[in-house]
Coordinates of C-alpha atoms and ligand atoms in Angstrom, one line a residue:
X64 CA 74.7 165.2 85.1
X65 CA 76.2 162.1 83.8
X66 CA 79.9 161.9 84.4
X67 CA 82.2 159.2 83.2
X68 CA 84.8 158.3 85.8
X69 CA 88.0 156.2 85.6
X70 CA 85.7 153.2 85.8
X71 CA 84.3 154.8 82.7
X72 CA 82.1 151.9 81.7
X73 CA 79.8 152.8 84.6
X74 CA 78.1 155.9 83.4
X75 CA 76.6 158.2 85.9
X76 CA 78.9 157.3 88.7
X77 CA 81.6 159.9 89.2
X78 CA 85.1 158.9 90.3
X79 CA 84.6 160.4 93.7
X80 CA 81.7 158.1 94.4
X81 CA 83.5 155.1 93.3
X82 CA 86.5 155.9 95.4
X83 CA 84.4 155.7 98.5
X84 CA 81.4 153.6 97.8
X85 CA 82.9 150.8 95.8
X86 CA 86.1 149.9 94.2
X87 CA 87.4 148.1 91.2
X88 CA 86.7 144.4 91.5
X89 CA 83.2 144.9 93.0
X90 CA 80.7 142.7 91.3
X91 CA 78.7 144.3 88.5
X92 CA 76.3 145.7 88.1
X93 CA 76.5 148.4 90.7
X94 CA 73.1 149.8 91.3
X95 CA 73.0 153.2 92.8
X96 CA 69.9 154.2 94.7
X97 CA 69.1 157.5 96.1
X98 CA 68.9 157.0 99.8
X99 CA 67.9 159.0 102.8
X100 CA 69.7 160.4 105.8
X101 CA 68.2 159.5 109.1
X102 CA 68.4 161.7 112.1
X103 CA 69.6 160.2 115.4
X104 CA 67.4 160.4 118.5
X105 CA 69.0 163.7 119.6
X106 CA 68.2 165.3 116.2
X107 CA 66.2 168.4 117.1
X108 CA 62.6 168.6 116.0
X109 CA 62.4 165.0 115.0
X110 CA 61.9 165.7 111.3
X111 CA 64.3 164.5 108.6
X112 CA 64.6 165.6 105.1
X113 CA 64.0 163.0 102.5
X114 CA 67.1 163.1 100.3
X115 CA 66.5 163.0 96.7
X116 CA 69.9 162.3 95.2
X117 CA 73.2 160.6 95.8
X118 CA 76.1 162.8 96.1
X119 CA 79.9 162.3 96.3
X120 CA 81.9 163.0 99.4
X121 CA 83.2 166.5 99.6
X122 CA 86.2 167.1 97.4
X123 CA 88.3 168.0 100.4
X124 CA 87.7 164.6 101.8
X125 CA 91.3 163.7 101.5
X126 CA 92.1 166.2 104.2
X127 CA 89.9 164.4 106.6
X128 CA 87.2 167.0 106.8
X129 CA 84.0 166.2 108.6
X130 CA 81.3 164.9 106.2
X131 CA 78.5 167.3 105.5
X132 CA 75.1 166.0 106.5
X133 CA 74.2 165.0 103.0
X134 CA 73.0 161.7 101.7
X135 CA 75.7 159.3 100.6
X136 CA 74.1 156.0 100.3
X137 CA 74.5 153.5 97.6
X138 CA 73.5 149.9 97.7
X139 CA 74.9 147.1 95.7
X140 CA 72.8 144.3 94.4
X141 CA 73.2 141.3 96.5
X142 CA 73.5 138.1 94.5
X143 CA 73.0 135.4 97.0
X144 CA 72.1 134.6 100.6
X145 CA 68.6 135.6 101.2
X146 CA 67.4 132.4 99.8
X147 CA 69.8 130.4 101.8
X148 CA 71.1 127.3 100.0
X149 CA 68.8 124.4 100.4
X150 CA 70.0 122.4 103.3
X151 CA 69.1 119.0 104.6
X152 CA 70.2 120.0 108.1
X153 CA 67.4 120.2 110.6
X154 CA 66.5 123.7 111.6
X155 CA 67.9 124.9 114.9
X156 CA 65.9 124.6 118.1
X157 CA 65.1 128.1 119.4
X158 CA 63.8 128.7 122.8
X159 CA 62.1 132.1 123.3
X160 CA 61.6 134.1 126.4
X161 CA 58.9 136.7 126.0
X162 CA 59.7 140.3 127.0
X163 CA 57.4 143.3 127.0
X164 CA 58.9 146.8 127.0
X165 CA 58.3 148.1 130.5
X166 CA 55.7 150.9 130.9
X167 CA 57.3 152.4 133.9
X168 CA 60.7 153.0 132.4
X169 CA 61.7 155.7 130.0
X170 CA 62.3 154.0 126.7
X171 CA 65.7 154.2 125.1
X172 CA 65.6 157.2 122.7
X173 CA 67.3 155.0 120.0
X174 CA 64.0 153.1 119.6
X175 CA 62.9 155.6 117.0
X176 CA 60.4 153.3 115.1
X177 CA 58.8 152.4 118.4
X178 CA 58.7 155.9 120.0
X179 CA 57.8 157.9 117.0
X180 CA 56.5 155.5 114.3
X181 CA 54.9 158.4 112.4
X182 CA 57.9 160.6 112.4
X183 CA 60.0 161.4 109.4
X184 CA 63.0 159.9 111.0
X185 CA 61.1 156.6 111.3
X186 CA 60.1 157.0 107.7
X187 CA 63.7 157.3 106.7
X188 CA 64.5 153.9 108.2
X189 CA 61.6 152.4 106.2
X190 CA 63.3 153.9 103.1
X191 CA 66.5 152.2 104.2
X192 CA 64.6 148.9 104.5
X193 CA 63.2 149.4 101.0
X194 CA 66.7 149.9 99.6
X195 CA 68.1 147.0 101.5
X196 CA 65.4 144.7 100.1
X197 CA 66.2 146.0 96.6
X198 CA 69.7 144.8 97.2
X199 CA 68.5 141.2 96.9
X200 CA 67.0 140.7 100.3
X201 CA 70.3 139.9 102.1
X202 CA 69.6 137.5 105.0
X203 CA 72.6 138.3 107.3
X204 CA 73.4 142.0 107.4
X205 CA 76.3 143.4 109.5
X206 CA 75.8 147.0 110.7
X207 CA 79.1 148.8 111.5
X208 CA 80.9 152.2 111.4
X209 CA 84.5 153.3 111.4
X210 CA 84.6 154.1 115.1
X211 CA 82.4 153.9 118.2
X212 CA 79.5 156.2 118.9
X213 CA 78.6 156.8 115.3
X214 CA 75.2 155.2 115.3
X215 CA 75.7 151.5 114.7
X216 CA 73.2 150.4 117.4
X217 CA 70.7 153.1 116.4
X218 CA 70.8 151.9 112.8
X219 CA 70.8 148.2 113.6
X220 CA 67.9 148.5 116.0
X221 CA 65.7 150.7 113.7
X222 CA 66.6 148.8 110.5
X223 CA 65.6 145.6 112.3
X224 CA 62.3 147.2 113.6
X225 CA 61.6 148.5 110.1
X226 CA 62.2 145.1 108.5
X227 CA 60.0 143.4 111.2
X228 CA 57.3 146.0 111.3
X229 CA 53.8 144.6 111.6
X230 CA 55.2 141.1 111.3
X231 CA 56.0 141.6 107.6
X232 CA 59.3 139.6 108.0
X233 CA 60.8 137.4 110.7
X234 CA 63.8 139.2 112.0
X235 CA 66.5 138.5 114.5
X236 CA 68.6 141.3 115.9
X237 CA 71.8 140.1 117.5
X238 CA 74.9 141.9 118.7
X239 CA 78.6 141.0 118.5
X240 CA 80.3 144.1 120.0
X241 CA 81.4 142.2 123.1
X242 CA 83.2 145.2 124.6
X243 CA 80.2 147.4 124.5
X244 CA 77.0 145.4 124.4
X245 CA 73.9 147.7 124.1
X246 CA 70.9 145.7 123.1
X247 CA 69.8 144.5 126.6
X248 CA 69.9 148.1 127.8
X249 CA 68.0 149.4 124.7
X250 CA 65.1 146.9 125.2
X251 CA 65.4 147.0 129.0
X252 CA 65.9 143.3 129.8
X253 CA 68.5 141.1 131.4
X254 CA 69.4 138.4 128.8
X255 CA 68.3 135.0 130.1
X256 CA 71.0 133.6 127.8
X257 CA 74.0 135.7 126.9
X258 CA 74.5 135.7 123.1
X259 CA 78.3 135.7 123.5
X260 CA 78.1 132.6 125.8
X261 CA 75.9 130.9 123.3
X262 CA 78.3 131.6 120.5
X263 CA 81.1 129.9 122.5
X264 CA 78.9 126.9 123.4
X265 CA 77.6 126.4 119.9
X266 CA 81.1 126.4 118.5
X267 CA 81.6 123.0 119.9
X268 CA 78.1 121.8 119.9
X269 CA 76.3 123.4 117.0
X270 CA 73.1 121.5 117.5
X271 CA 72.5 122.9 121.0
X272 CA 69.2 124.8 121.2
X273 CA 69.4 128.6 121.0
X274 CA 67.9 130.9 123.6
X275 CA 66.6 134.3 122.3
X276 CA 64.3 137.0 123.6
X277 CA 61.0 137.5 121.8
X278 CA 59.5 141.0 121.9
X279 CA 56.0 140.4 120.5
X280 CA 55.0 144.1 120.4
X281 CA 57.9 144.7 118.1
X282 CA 57.7 141.4 116.1
X283 CA 61.4 141.0 116.9
X284 CA 63.7 138.3 118.3
X285 CA 66.8 139.6 120.0
X286 CA 70.1 137.9 120.8
X287 CA 71.7 140.2 123.4
X288 CA 75.1 140.0 125.1
X289 CA 74.8 140.2 128.9
X290 CA 76.7 143.4 129.8
X291 CA 77.5 141.9 133.2
X292 CA 78.8 138.6 132.1
X293 CA 82.5 138.0 131.9
X294 CA 83.5 137.2 128.4
X295 CA 86.2 137.4 125.8
X296 CA 86.9 140.9 124.5
X297 CA 87.2 139.8 120.9
X298 CA 84.7 137.9 118.8
X299 CA 85.5 134.3 118.0
X300 CA 85.1 134.3 114.2
X301 CA 84.5 130.5 113.7
X302 CA 81.9 130.6 116.5
X303 CA 80.1 133.4 114.7
X304 CA 80.3 131.6 111.4
X305 CA 78.8 128.4 112.9
X306 CA 76.1 130.4 114.6
X307 CA 75.0 132.1 111.4
X308 CA 75.1 128.8 109.5
X309 CA 72.6 127.4 112.0
X310 CA 70.5 130.5 112.6
X311 CA 70.0 131.0 108.8
X312 CA 68.0 127.8 109.0
X313 CA 65.9 129.2 111.8
X314 CA 63.3 130.7 109.4
X315 CA 64.6 134.3 109.7
X316 CA 64.1 136.5 106.7
X317 CA 66.8 138.8 108.1
X318 CA 69.4 138.6 110.8
X319 CA 70.7 142.1 111.6
X320 CA 74.0 142.2 113.4
X321 CA 74.9 145.2 115.6
X322 CA 78.7 144.8 115.1
X323 CA 81.8 146.4 116.5
X324 CA 83.5 149.3 114.7
X325 CA 85.7 148.6 111.8
X326 CA 88.9 150.2 113.2
X327 CA 91.0 148.7 115.9
X328 CA 90.4 145.0 115.2
X329 CA 89.7 142.6 112.3
X330 CA 86.4 141.6 113.8
X331 CA 84.3 143.2 111.0
X332 CA 86.4 141.5 108.4
X333 CA 85.7 138.2 110.1
X334 CA 82.0 138.9 110.5
X335 CA 81.6 139.9 106.8
X336 CA 82.7 136.4 105.7
X337 CA 79.7 134.9 107.4
X338 CA 77.3 137.7 106.3
X339 CA 75.6 138.6 103.1
X340 CA 76.4 142.3 103.3
X341 CA 77.7 145.1 105.4
X342 CA 76.0 148.4 106.0
X343 CA 78.4 151.2 106.9
X344 CA 77.1 153.9 109.2
X345 CA 78.6 157.4 109.2
X346 CA 77.6 160.2 111.6
X347 CA 77.2 163.6 110.2
X348 CA 79.7 166.2 111.4
X349 CA 81.5 163.5 113.3
X350 CA 82.7 160.7 110.9
X351 CA 85.4 162.1 108.7
X352 CA 85.5 161.3 105.0
X353 CA 89.0 159.9 105.4
X354 CA 87.7 157.4 108.1
X355 CA 84.9 156.4 105.9
X356 CA 87.2 155.8 103.0
X357 CA 89.6 153.8 105.2
X358 CA 86.7 151.7 106.6
X359 CA 85.5 150.9 103.1
X360 CA 89.1 150.0 102.2
X361 CA 89.3 147.6 105.1
X362 CA 86.0 145.9 104.3
X363 CA 85.8 143.7 101.2
X364 CA 84.2 146.0 98.7
X365 CA 81.8 143.5 97.3
X366 CA 80.3 143.0 100.8
X367 CA 79.5 146.7 101.3
X368 CA 75.8 147.1 100.6
X369 CA 75.9 150.8 101.2
X370 CA 76.5 153.6 103.6
X371 CA 74.0 155.3 105.8
X372 CA 74.6 158.9 107.0
X373 CA 73.0 159.7 110.3
X374 CA 72.4 163.4 110.3
X375 CA 73.0 165.6 113.3
Ligands
ADP1141 N1 74.4 161.2 114.1 C1 74.2 161.4 115.4 N2 74.0 162.6 115.9 C2 73.9 162.8 117.2 N3 73.9 161.8 118.1 C3 74.1 160.5 117.7 C4 74.3 160.3 116.3 N4 74.5 158.9 116.1 C5 74.4 158.4 117.4 N5 74.2 159.4 118.3 C6 74.0 159.2 119.7 O1 75.3 158.7 120.1 C7 75.0 157.6 121.1 C8 75.6 156.4 120.5 O2 74.9 155.9 119.4 P1 74.9 154.4 119.1 O3 73.9 154.2 118.0 O4 74.8 153.6 120.3 O5 76.3 154.3 118.4 P2 77.3 153.1 118.3 O6 76.6 151.9 118.4 O7 78.0 153.4 117.0 O8 78.3 153.3 119.4 C9 73.6 157.5 121.3 O9 73.2 158.2 122.4 C10 73.0 158.2 120.1 O10 71.8 158.9 120.3
MG1142 MG1 76.7 150.2 119.7

């Protein structure tokens, strides 16, 4: 049913949707796509329902009720970025260390596209890829959620794997949650170069070479923070901006950032300035509608590409 909201010149988008998913001032047009909920690794039989429609948050969302496991994803069209502005700067030098997922260790269950490529859950991440590409092929995408443990790393990893699948795009997955680095553990390597240390070094010497890990079987490059290295607890925003400026020239179609949560610091606000868009993750029966709303309020509305609901 078409309903006209208080932003009544956008037919078909009820007020409740607009309250959460975008706000006045967001660039027009807003394109609303039906999206899919994706089950986390612990999600039962491994199947996931394809979700055929976009729904508003529950009406009692103001009371901070847990979100029902329903699809609530919209994506805004991204107007710039993927085609990075032409630059005369030389591309960054990138040194790669090859890594193969070990056969003798149990893979991290968050590697859904690797572990169960034919599952419906994997398919939902391909749907997410599809909608992200429809948003104008954003090059630098920050994946975050209101709080910890809501599926940021799961989403960032599988979105990156879906984008890179079969070498269809050149993808870098990097992390900036310095207090809780996860990527080295997910892929089971010790980072030869800590991504956080490289951010610090490149802040002063932007033309230094980069050191990243290449995982050929996944067609993926990874910039992981060494969980054992001593480093600052908070992200250095100018260092991240400089890094993205350089790495954008490295031939990557997409750079997916596994970011810290929105609440507690201004880190995501600083990250979004150097990114083309933010994907906001909510965890079914865990993330409250109020938290999601507050997180959207904290992020610049025009930078929110959409929200992804990970179903229990
Ligand atoms: N929607 C969910 N339902 C059940 N478990 C989840 C969900 N999202 C994440 N998890 C689990 O919670 C843990 C943290 O997930 P992760 O993706 O690392 O979250 P974050 O990066 O936000 O801290 C993982 O073990 C993951 O399997
Ligand atoms: Mg994480």
